Amino acid sequence: QVQLVESGGGLVQPGGSLRLSCAASGSIVSINYMGWYRQVPGNQRELVARITSGGSTNYADSVRGRFTISRTNAKNTVYLQMNSLKPEDTAVYYCNAVLTNSFYRTQEYWGQGTQVTVSS
């Protein structure tokens, strides 16, 4: 099976920083891209940032300039460096990956989510 495991969430004051990590493991042939989404209860899940295997990135307008997505050399782990955090950033953050598994099917996978709370 394929698993995405997130870490790094927590409580931080406005203006502070957090770094989220997501490690993909299991029967993976290749990864097309990995990224981060977030969701507030009652709202739809929204894209925060994404990075392709080639290193191309895109960001939501609300986080551009404050958040940075990056990957390891092995490309199986992604990070989300979050700076200048605002209360509006409070949400459950989900790791997302589109990859080819051992059945040679390209599928989308989700992590369990990690809570980020920005509050004084």
PDB file of N, CA and C in Angstrom, residues 33-37 47-52 55-59 69 96 98:
ATOM      1  N   TYR A  33       3.426  14.557  -8.765  1.00  0.00           N
ATOM      2  CA  TYR A  33       3.541  15.762  -7.968  1.00  0.00           C
ATOM      3  C   TYR A  33       3.010  15.509  -6.563  1.00  0.00           C
ATOM      4  N   MET A  34       3.420  16.361  -5.655  1.00  0.00           N
ATOM      5  CA  MET A  34       2.945  16.331  -4.278  1.00  0.00           C
ATOM      6  C   MET A  34       2.614  17.758  -3.862  1.00  0.00           C
ATOM      7  N   GLY A  35       1.718  17.867  -2.912  1.00  0.00           N
ATOM      8  CA  GLY A  35       1.350  19.189  -2.481  1.00  0.00           C
ATOM      9  C   GLY A  35       0.585  19.185  -1.180  1.00  0.00           C
ATOM     10  N   TRP A  36       0.082  20.363  -0.850  1.00  0.00           N
ATOM     11  CA  TRP A  36      -0.650  20.577   0.386  1.00  0.00           C
ATOM     12  C   TRP A  36      -1.977  21.245   0.102  1.00  0.00           C
ATOM     13  N   TYR A  37      -3.010  20.733   0.734  1.00  0.00           N
ATOM     14  CA  TYR A  37      -4.328  21.338   0.753  1.00  0.00           C
ATOM     15  C   TYR A  37      -4.685  21.660   2.194  1.00  0.00           C
ATOM     16  N   LEU A  47      -6.463  24.084  -2.453  1.00  0.00           N
ATOM     17  CA  LEU A  47      -5.042  23.914  -2.724  1.00  0.00           C
ATOM     18  C   LEU A  47      -4.253  25.039  -2.072  1.00  0.00           C
ATOM     19  N   VAL A  48      -3.184  24.673  -1.383  1.00  0.00           N
ATOM     20  CA  VAL A  48      -2.270  25.635  -0.788  1.00  0.00           C
ATOM     21  C   VAL A  48      -1.022  25.782  -1.650  1.00  0.00           C
ATOM     22  N   ALA A  49      -0.370  24.667  -1.938  1.00  0.00           N
ATOM     23  CA  ALA A  49       0.849  24.675  -2.727  1.00  0.00           C
ATOM     24  C   ALA A  49       1.070  23.301  -3.320  1.00  0.00           C
ATOM     25  N   ARG A  50       1.776  23.274  -4.443  1.00  0.00           N
ATOM     26  CA  ARG A  50       2.049  22.011  -5.107  1.00  0.00           C
ATOM     27  C   ARG A  50       3.393  22.088  -5.811  1.00  0.00           C
ATOM     28  N   ILE A  51       4.078  20.954  -5.884  1.00  0.00           N
ATOM     29  CA  ILE A  51       5.360  20.885  -6.567  1.00  0.00           C
ATOM     30  C   ILE A  51       5.398  19.621  -7.413  1.00  0.00           C
ATOM     31  N   THR A  52       5.869  19.748  -8.641  1.00  0.00           N
ATOM     32  CA  THR A  52       5.980  18.611  -9.541  1.00  0.00           C
ATOM     33  C   THR A  52       7.317  17.917  -9.344  1.00  0.00           C
ATOM     34  N   GLY A  55      10.139  20.063 -10.212  1.00  0.00           N
ATOM     35  CA  GLY A  55      10.434  21.210  -9.378  1.00  0.00           C
ATOM     36  C   GLY A  55       9.565  22.426  -9.603  1.00  0.00           C
ATOM     37  N   SER A  56       8.631  22.361 -10.524  1.00  0.00           N
ATOM     38  CA  SER A  56       7.725  23.484 -10.734  1.00  0.00           C
ATOM     39  C   SER A  56       6.754  23.598  -9.569  1.00  0.00           C
ATOM     40  N   THR A  57       6.441  24.817  -9.185  1.00  0.00           N
ATOM     41  CA  THR A  57       5.572  25.053  -8.040  1.00  0.00           C
ATOM     42  C   THR A  57       4.432  25.982  -8.401  1.00  0.00           C
ATOM     43  N   ASN A  58       3.358  25.875  -7.640  1.00  0.00           N
ATOM     44  CA  ASN A  58       2.297  26.857  -7.704  1.00  0.00           C
ATOM     45  C   ASN A  58       1.689  27.011  -6.318  1.00  0.00           C
ATOM     46  N   TYR A  59       1.162  28.205  -6.065  1.00  0.00           N
ATOM     47  CA  TYR A  59       0.660  28.560  -4.746  1.00  0.00           C
ATOM     48  C   TYR A  59      -0.698  29.227  -4.849  1.00  0.00           C
ATOM     49  N   ILE A  69       7.064  25.705  -0.695  1.00  0.00           N
ATOM     50  CA  ILE A  69       7.045  24.259  -0.787  1.00  0.00           C
ATOM     51  C   ILE A  69       8.369  23.786  -1.379  1.00  0.00           C
ATOM     52  N   ASN A  96      -1.011  15.725  -0.216  1.00  0.00           N
ATOM     53  CA  ASN A  96      -1.632  15.148  -1.395  1.00  0.00           C
ATOM     54  C   ASN A  96      -0.551  14.715  -2.380  1.00  0.00           C
ATOM     55  N   VAL A  98      -0.085  12.692  -6.350  1.00  0.00           N
ATOM     56  CA  VAL A  98      -0.521  11.953  -7.526  1.00  0.00           C
ATOM     57  C   VAL A  98       0.673  11.122  -7.972  1.00  0.00           C
TER      58      VAL A  98
END
